[in-house]
Coordinates of C-alpha atoms in Angstrom, one line a residue:
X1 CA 0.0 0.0 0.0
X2 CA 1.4 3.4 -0.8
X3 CA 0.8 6.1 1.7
X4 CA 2.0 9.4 2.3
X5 CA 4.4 9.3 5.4
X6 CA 4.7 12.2 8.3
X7 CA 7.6 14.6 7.3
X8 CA 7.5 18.0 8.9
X9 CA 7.2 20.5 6.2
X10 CA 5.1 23.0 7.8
X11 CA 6.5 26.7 9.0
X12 CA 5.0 28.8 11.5
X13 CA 3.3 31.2 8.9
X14 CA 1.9 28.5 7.4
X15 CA 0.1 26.8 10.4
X16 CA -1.0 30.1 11.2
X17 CA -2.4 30.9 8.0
X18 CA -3.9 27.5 8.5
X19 CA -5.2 27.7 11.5
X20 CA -7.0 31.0 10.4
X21 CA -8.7 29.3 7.7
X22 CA -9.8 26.1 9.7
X23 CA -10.8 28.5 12.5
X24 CA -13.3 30.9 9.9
X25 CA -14.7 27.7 8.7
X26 CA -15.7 26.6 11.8
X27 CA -17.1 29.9 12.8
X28 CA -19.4 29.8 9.5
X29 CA -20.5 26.1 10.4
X30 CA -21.8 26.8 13.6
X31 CA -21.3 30.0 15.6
X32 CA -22.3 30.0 19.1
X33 CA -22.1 34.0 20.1
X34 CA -19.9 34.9 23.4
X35 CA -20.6 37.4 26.2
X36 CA -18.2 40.1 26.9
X37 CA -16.3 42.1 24.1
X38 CA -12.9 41.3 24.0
X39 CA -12.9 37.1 25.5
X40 CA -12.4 34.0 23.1
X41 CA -14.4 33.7 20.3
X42 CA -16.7 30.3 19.8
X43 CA -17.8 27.6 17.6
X44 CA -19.3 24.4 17.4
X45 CA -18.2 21.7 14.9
X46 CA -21.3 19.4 15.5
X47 CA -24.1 16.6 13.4
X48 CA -27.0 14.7 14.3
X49 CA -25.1 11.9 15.7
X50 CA -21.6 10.9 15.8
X51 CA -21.3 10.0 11.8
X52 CA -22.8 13.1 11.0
X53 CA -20.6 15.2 13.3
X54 CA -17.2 13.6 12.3
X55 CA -18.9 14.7 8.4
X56 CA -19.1 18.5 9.6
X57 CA -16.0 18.2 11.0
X58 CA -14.0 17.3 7.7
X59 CA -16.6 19.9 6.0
X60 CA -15.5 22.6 8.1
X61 CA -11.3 22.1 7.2
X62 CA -11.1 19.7 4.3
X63 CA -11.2 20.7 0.7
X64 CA -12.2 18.7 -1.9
X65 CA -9.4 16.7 -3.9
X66 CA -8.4 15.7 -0.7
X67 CA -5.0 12.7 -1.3
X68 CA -6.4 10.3 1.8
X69 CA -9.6 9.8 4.0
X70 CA -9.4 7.4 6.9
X71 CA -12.6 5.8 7.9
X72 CA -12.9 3.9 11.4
X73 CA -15.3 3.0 13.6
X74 CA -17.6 4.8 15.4
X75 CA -18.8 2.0 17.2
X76 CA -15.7 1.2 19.4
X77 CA -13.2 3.0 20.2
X78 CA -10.0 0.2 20.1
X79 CA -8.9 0.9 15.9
X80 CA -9.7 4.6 15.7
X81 CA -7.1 5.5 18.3
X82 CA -4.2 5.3 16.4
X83 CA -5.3 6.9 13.5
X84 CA -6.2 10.6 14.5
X85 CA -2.0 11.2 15.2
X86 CA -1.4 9.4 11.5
X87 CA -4.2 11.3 9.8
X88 CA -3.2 14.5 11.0
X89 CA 0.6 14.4 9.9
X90 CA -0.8 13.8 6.5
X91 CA -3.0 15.8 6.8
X92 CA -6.3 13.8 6.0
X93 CA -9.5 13.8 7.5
X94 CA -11.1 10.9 9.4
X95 CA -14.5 9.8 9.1
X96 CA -16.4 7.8 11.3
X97 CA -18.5 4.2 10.1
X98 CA -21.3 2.2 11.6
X99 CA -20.3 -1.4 11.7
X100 CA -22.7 -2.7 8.7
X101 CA -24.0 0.3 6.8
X102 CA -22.2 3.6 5.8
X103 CA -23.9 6.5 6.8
X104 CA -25.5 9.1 4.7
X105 CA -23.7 11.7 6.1
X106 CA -20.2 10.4 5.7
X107 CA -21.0 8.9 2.0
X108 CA -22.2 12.6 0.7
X109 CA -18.8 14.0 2.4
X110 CA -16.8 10.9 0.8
X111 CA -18.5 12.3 -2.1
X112 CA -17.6 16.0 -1.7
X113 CA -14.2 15.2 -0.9
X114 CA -13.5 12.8 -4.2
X115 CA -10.0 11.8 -1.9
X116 CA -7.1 9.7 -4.2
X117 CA -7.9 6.8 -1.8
X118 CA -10.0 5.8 1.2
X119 CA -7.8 4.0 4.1
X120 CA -10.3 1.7 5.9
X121 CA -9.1 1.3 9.7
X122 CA -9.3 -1.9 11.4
X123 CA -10.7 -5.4 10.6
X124 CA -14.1 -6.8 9.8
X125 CA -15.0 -7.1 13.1
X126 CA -14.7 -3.0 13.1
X127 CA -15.9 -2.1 10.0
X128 CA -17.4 -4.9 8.1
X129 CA -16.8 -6.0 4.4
X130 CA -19.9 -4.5 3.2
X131 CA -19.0 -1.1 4.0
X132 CA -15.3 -1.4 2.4
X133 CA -17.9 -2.3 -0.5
X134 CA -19.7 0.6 -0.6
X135 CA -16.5 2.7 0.1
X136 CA -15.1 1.7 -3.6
X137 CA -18.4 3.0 -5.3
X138 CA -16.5 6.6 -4.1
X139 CA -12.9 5.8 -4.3
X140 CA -10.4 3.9 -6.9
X141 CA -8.2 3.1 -4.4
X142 CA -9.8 0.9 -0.9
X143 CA -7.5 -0.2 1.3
X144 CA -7.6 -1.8 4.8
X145 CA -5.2 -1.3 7.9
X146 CA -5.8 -3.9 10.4
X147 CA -3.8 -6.4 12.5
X148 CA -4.6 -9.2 14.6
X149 CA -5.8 -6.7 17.9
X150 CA -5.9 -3.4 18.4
X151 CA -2.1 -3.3 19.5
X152 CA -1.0 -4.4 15.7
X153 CA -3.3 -2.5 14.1
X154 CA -2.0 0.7 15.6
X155 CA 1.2 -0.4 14.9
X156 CA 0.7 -0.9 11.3
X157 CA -0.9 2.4 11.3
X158 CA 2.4 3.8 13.0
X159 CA 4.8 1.6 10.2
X160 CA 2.7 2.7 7.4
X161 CA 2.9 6.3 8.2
X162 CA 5.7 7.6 10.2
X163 CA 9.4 7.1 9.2
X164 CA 12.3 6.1 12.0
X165 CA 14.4 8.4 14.1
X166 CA 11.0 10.6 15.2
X167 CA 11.5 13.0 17.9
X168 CA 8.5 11.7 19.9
X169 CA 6.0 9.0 20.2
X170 CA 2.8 7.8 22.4
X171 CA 2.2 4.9 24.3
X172 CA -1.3 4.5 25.7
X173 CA -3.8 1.8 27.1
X174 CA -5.7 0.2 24.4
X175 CA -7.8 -0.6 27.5
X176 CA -9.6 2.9 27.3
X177 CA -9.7 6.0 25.2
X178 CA -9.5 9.4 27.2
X179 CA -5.4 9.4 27.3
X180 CA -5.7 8.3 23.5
X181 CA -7.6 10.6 22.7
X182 CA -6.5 13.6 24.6
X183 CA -2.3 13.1 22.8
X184 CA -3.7 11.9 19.2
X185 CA -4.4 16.1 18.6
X186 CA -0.6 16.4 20.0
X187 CA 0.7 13.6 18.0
X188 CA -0.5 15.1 14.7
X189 CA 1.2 18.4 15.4
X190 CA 4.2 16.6 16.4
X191 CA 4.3 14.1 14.1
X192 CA 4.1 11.3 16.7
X193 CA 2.8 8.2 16.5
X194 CA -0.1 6.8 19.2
X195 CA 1.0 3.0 19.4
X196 CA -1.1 1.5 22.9
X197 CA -0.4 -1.4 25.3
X198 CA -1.8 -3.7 27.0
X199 CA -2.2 -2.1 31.0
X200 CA -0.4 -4.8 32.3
X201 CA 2.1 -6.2 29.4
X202 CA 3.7 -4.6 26.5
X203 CA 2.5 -6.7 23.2
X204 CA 5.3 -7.6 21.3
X205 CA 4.0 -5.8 18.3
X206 CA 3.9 -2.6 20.1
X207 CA 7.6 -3.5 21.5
X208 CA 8.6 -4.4 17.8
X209 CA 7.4 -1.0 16.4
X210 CA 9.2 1.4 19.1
X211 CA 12.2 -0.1 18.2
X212 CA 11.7 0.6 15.0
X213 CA 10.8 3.8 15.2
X214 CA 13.4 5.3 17.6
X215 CA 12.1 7.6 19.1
X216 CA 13.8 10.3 21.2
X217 CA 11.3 10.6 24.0
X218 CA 8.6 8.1 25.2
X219 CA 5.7 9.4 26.6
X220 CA 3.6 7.2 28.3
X221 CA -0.1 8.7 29.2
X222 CA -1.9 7.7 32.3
X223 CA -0.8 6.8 35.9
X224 CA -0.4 3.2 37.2
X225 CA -4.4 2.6 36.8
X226 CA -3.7 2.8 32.8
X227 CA -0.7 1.4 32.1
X228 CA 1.2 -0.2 35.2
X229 CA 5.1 0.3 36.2
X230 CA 6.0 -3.0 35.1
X231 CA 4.7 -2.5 31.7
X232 CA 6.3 0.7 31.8
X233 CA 9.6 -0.6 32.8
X234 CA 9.4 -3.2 29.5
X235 CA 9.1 0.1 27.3
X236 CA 13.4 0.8 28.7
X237 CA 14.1 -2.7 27.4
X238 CA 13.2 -2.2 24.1
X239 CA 14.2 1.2 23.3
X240 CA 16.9 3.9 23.9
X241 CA 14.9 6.6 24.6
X242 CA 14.1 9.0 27.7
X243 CA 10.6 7.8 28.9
X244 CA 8.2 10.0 30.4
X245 CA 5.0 9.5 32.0
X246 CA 1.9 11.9 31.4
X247 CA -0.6 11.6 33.9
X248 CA -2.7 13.8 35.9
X249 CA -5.2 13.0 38.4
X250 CA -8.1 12.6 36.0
X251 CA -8.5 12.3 32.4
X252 CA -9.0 16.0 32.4
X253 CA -6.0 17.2 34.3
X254 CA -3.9 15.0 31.6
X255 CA -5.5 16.7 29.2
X256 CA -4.3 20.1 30.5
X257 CA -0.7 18.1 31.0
X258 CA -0.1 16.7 27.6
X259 CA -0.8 20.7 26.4
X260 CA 1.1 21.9 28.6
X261 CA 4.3 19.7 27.9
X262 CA 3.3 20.0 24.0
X263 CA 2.9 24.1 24.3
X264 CA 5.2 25.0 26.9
X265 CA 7.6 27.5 25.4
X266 CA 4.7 28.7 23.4
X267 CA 0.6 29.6 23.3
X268 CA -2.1 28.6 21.4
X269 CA -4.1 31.0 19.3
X270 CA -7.1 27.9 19.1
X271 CA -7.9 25.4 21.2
X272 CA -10.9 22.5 20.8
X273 CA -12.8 20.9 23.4
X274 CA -14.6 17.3 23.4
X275 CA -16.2 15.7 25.8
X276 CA -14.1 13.0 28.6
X277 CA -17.3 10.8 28.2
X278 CA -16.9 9.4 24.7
X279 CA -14.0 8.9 22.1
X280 CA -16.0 9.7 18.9
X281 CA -15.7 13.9 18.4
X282 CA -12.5 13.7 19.7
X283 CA -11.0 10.8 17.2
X284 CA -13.0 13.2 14.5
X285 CA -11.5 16.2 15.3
X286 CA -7.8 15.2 15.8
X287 CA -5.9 15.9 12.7
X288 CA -7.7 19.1 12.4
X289 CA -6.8 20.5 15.8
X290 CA -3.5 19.0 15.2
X291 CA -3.1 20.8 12.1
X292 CA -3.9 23.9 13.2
X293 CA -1.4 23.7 15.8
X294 CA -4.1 23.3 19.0
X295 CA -4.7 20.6 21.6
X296 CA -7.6 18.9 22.5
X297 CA -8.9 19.7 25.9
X298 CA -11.5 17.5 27.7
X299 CA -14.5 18.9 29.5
X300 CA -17.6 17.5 31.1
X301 CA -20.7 19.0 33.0
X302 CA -21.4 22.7 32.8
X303 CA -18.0 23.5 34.4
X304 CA -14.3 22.7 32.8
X305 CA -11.8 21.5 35.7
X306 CA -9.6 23.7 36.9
X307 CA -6.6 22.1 35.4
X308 CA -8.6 22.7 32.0
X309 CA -9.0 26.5 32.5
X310 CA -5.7 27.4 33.7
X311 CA -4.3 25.8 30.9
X312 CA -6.8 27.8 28.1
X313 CA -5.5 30.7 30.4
X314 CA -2.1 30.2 29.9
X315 CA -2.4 29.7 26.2
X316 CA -4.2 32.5 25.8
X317 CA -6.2 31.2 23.3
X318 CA -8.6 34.1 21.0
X319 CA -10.9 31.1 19.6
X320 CA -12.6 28.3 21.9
X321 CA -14.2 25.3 19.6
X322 CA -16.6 22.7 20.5
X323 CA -16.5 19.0 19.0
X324 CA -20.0 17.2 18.8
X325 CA -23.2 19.0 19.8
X326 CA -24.5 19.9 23.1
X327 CA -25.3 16.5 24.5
X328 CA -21.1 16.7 24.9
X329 CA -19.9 20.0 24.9
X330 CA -22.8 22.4 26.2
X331 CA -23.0 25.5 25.6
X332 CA -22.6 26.1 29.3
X333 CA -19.0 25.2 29.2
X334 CA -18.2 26.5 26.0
X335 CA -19.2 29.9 27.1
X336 CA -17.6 29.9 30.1
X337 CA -14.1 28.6 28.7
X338 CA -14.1 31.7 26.1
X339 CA -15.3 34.2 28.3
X340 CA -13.7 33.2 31.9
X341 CA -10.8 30.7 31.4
X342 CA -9.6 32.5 28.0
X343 CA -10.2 36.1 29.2
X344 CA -7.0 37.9 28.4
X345 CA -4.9 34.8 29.3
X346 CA -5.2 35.8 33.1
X347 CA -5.8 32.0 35.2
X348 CA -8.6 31.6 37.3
X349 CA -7.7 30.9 40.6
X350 CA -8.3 28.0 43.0
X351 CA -11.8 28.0 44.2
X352 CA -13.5 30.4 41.6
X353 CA -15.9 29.0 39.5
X354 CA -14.8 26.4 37.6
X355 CA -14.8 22.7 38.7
X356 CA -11.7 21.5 40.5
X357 CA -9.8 18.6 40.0
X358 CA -9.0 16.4 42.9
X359 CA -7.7 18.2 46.1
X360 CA -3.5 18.9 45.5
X361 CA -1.5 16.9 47.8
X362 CA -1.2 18.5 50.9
X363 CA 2.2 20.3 50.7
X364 CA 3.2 20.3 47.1
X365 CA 3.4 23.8 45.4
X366 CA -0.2 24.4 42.9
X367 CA 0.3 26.9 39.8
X368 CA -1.5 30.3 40.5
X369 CA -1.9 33.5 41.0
X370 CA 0.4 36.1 39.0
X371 CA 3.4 36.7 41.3
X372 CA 5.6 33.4 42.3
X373 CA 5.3 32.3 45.9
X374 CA 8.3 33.8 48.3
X375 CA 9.0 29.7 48.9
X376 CA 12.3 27.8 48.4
X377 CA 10.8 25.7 45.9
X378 CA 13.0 22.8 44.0
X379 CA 12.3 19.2 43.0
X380 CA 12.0 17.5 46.1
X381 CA 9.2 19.8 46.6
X382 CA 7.3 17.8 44.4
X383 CA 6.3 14.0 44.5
X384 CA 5.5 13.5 40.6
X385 CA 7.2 14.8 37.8
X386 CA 3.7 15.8 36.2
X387 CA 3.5 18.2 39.5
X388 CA 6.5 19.6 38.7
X389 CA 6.2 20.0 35.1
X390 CA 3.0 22.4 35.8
X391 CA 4.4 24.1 37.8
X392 CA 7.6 25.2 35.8
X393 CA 5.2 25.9 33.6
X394 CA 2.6 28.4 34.7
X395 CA 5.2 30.3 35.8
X396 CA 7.3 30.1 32.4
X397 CA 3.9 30.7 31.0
X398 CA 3.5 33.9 32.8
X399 CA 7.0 35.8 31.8
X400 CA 9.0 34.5 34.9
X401 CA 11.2 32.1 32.9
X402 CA 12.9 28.9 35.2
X403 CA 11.9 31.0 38.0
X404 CA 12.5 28.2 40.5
X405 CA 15.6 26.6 38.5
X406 CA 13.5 23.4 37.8
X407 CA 15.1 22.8 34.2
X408 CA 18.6 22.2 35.1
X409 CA 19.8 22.0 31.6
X410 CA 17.4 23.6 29.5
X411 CA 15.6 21.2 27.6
X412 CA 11.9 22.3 28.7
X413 CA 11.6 19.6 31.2
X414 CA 11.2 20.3 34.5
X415 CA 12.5 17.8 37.7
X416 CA 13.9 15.0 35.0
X417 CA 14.9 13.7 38.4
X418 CA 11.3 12.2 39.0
X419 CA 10.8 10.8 35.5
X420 CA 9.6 7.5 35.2
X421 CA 11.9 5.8 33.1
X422 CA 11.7 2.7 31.6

């Protein structure tokens, strides 16, 4: 199968010119009008359903003559993981299937698009035969991805798209989406592959794959819960590579992470939210946010976390953008993200409005506020890496450089002391 493989050929200029495009056409989809003058504009990329949605999605960004579209299941979330990184660093659009029928929706985009070749993710058990059918009444060229499990079919996904020697790469559960989900936005900015493990064992596909890739950094999303230290000790023995583990306290604080880590020297003029609840929006709207340079942030309920807001604060972001309708992304949140969390890039502090995440451990420093704290603050201050990490960066964030001396030689990550390697 020919494919076109991740090479990073973009400039600044040209992601923002980009990203001002993909913005507008979002804004003309579905507008959803803000409060005050001068906070985060918003707009809601959104369908009947989840087909329909991942359709207004490509709509909104995609033009037609398109080289690639990647269709996956909508169904489960296990195949479409992987892809959202891929697509996006070929920039392609993904498309979302029912198991035995292909939606009206995503047929009449297929058809609007008139891609080169249609790149069917996963096995029949995903998205059957009959739907790779119907896919080659739009398409001359059909093709199917899929391995044994969900393991090798990410890997093939990562062989068939991303050359060796990468800077980074992803290793998540295959277990369950939200840490997927939250990096494959990242991963298509960075050109880094999502390959996923086992939460207890590290398949040997996955294992073969990293060492082919060989990759400079590791990051592994999730605590212990996800992906356990034993599995994570198996990644050392396969590559040479600095491993680091992403994980916050809930899938919405390693949202705010992963951005953080991804954006840290640097803001954000977009960003997208989707909901923590469901993998479908978010798998949708991947390669577009990472196109245009912007992370996904998860949100849930009629308030963000306070891990979430902070972070849209710190990136100072001018345009908020929903993924799916309502049901996942209310209008409640959305609204309050562009007009509160966004507002002139200035954080909300602890105990404001927004939802918190789980009570900080008693002792370690929080981000906050606009002046440091008057504390003797280094590494040992801190339990996790993750704590550290966004830490140094609010602060960076906010003008004060390595305020507290955390990066001791200048490579953006803080406390590499506390890194789980291996």
């Amino acid at each position: 199968m020919t494919t076109d493989r991740a090479t990073s050929t973009r400039t600044p200029g040209q992601i923002a010119a980009l990203g001002a495009a993909l913005v507008t056409a979002a804004l003309i989809l579905s507008a959803v009008p803000s409060g005050a003058a001068g906070t985060a504009t918003t707009a809601r990329l959104s369908g009947a359903d989840r087909y329909a949605t991942s359709a207004a999605i490509s709509r909104a960004s995609f033009q037609a003559g398109v080289s690639t579209v990647f269709v996956a299941s909508g169904e489960d979330f296990p195949d479409a993981l992987a892809v959202g990184a891929a697509a996006g660093a070929v920039e392609a659009p993904v498309l979302l299937t029912k198991h035995g029928v292909l939606p009206a929706s995503v047929e009449a985009e297929i058809d609007r698009l008139n891609p080169g070749r249609i790149v069917v993710v996963g096995g029949p058990a995903a998205v059957s035969n009959q739907v790779v059918l119907e896919l080659r009444d739009h398409s001359r060229s059909v093709t199917r991805i899929a391995g044994s499990d969900r393991y090798e079919t990410a890997a093939k996904i990562s062989a068939a798209y991303f050359d060796i020697a990468l800077d980074n790469a992803f290793v998540a559960s295959g277990a369950d989406f939200p840490d997927a989900v939250s990096a494959a936005a990242i991963g298509a900015a960075l050109h880094a592959p999502m390959l996923l493990t086992a939460p207890n064992r590290l398949p040997d596909t996955t294992a073969d794959e990293l060492e082919r890739i060989d990759a400079r950094r590791i990051m592994i999303l999730g605590g212990s819960a996800a992906i356990d230290e034993a599995t994570a000790e198996d990644v050392e023995e396969f590559i040479f590579a600095q491993v680091l583990r992403v994980a916050g306290a809930d899938r919405y604080e390693t949202s705010a992470q992963l951005s953080s880590l991804a954006y840290q020297h640097r803001t954000a003029d977009t960003v997208y939210l989707a909901s923590g609840s469901g993998f479908a929006d978010a798998v949708a709207g991947a390669p577009v946010a990472g196109m245009n340079d912007s992370p996904i942030l998860l949100v849930d309920g009629d308030r963000p976390t306070q891990a979430v807001c902070n972070e849209v604060s710190r990136l100072e972001a001018r345009h908020v953008v929903a993924l799916g309708g309502t049901g996942a992304v209310s209008n409640e949140v959305l609204r309050y993200v562009a007009e509160k969390c966004a507002a002139q890039g200035s954080a909300v502090q602890p105990g404001t409005d927004p939802v918190t995440s789980p009570s900080p451990t008693p002792g370690v420093p929080v981000p906050g506020g606009d002046t440091p704290p008057d504390q003797d603050i280094t590494c040992s201050s801190f339990q996790t890496q993750s704590q550290a990490q966004a830490f140094h960066d609010y602060w960076l964030g906010k003008g004060f450089s390595d305020y507290y001396d955390l990066d001791d030689d200048g490579d953006g990550v803080a406390c590499e002391s506390l890194i789980v390697y291996g």
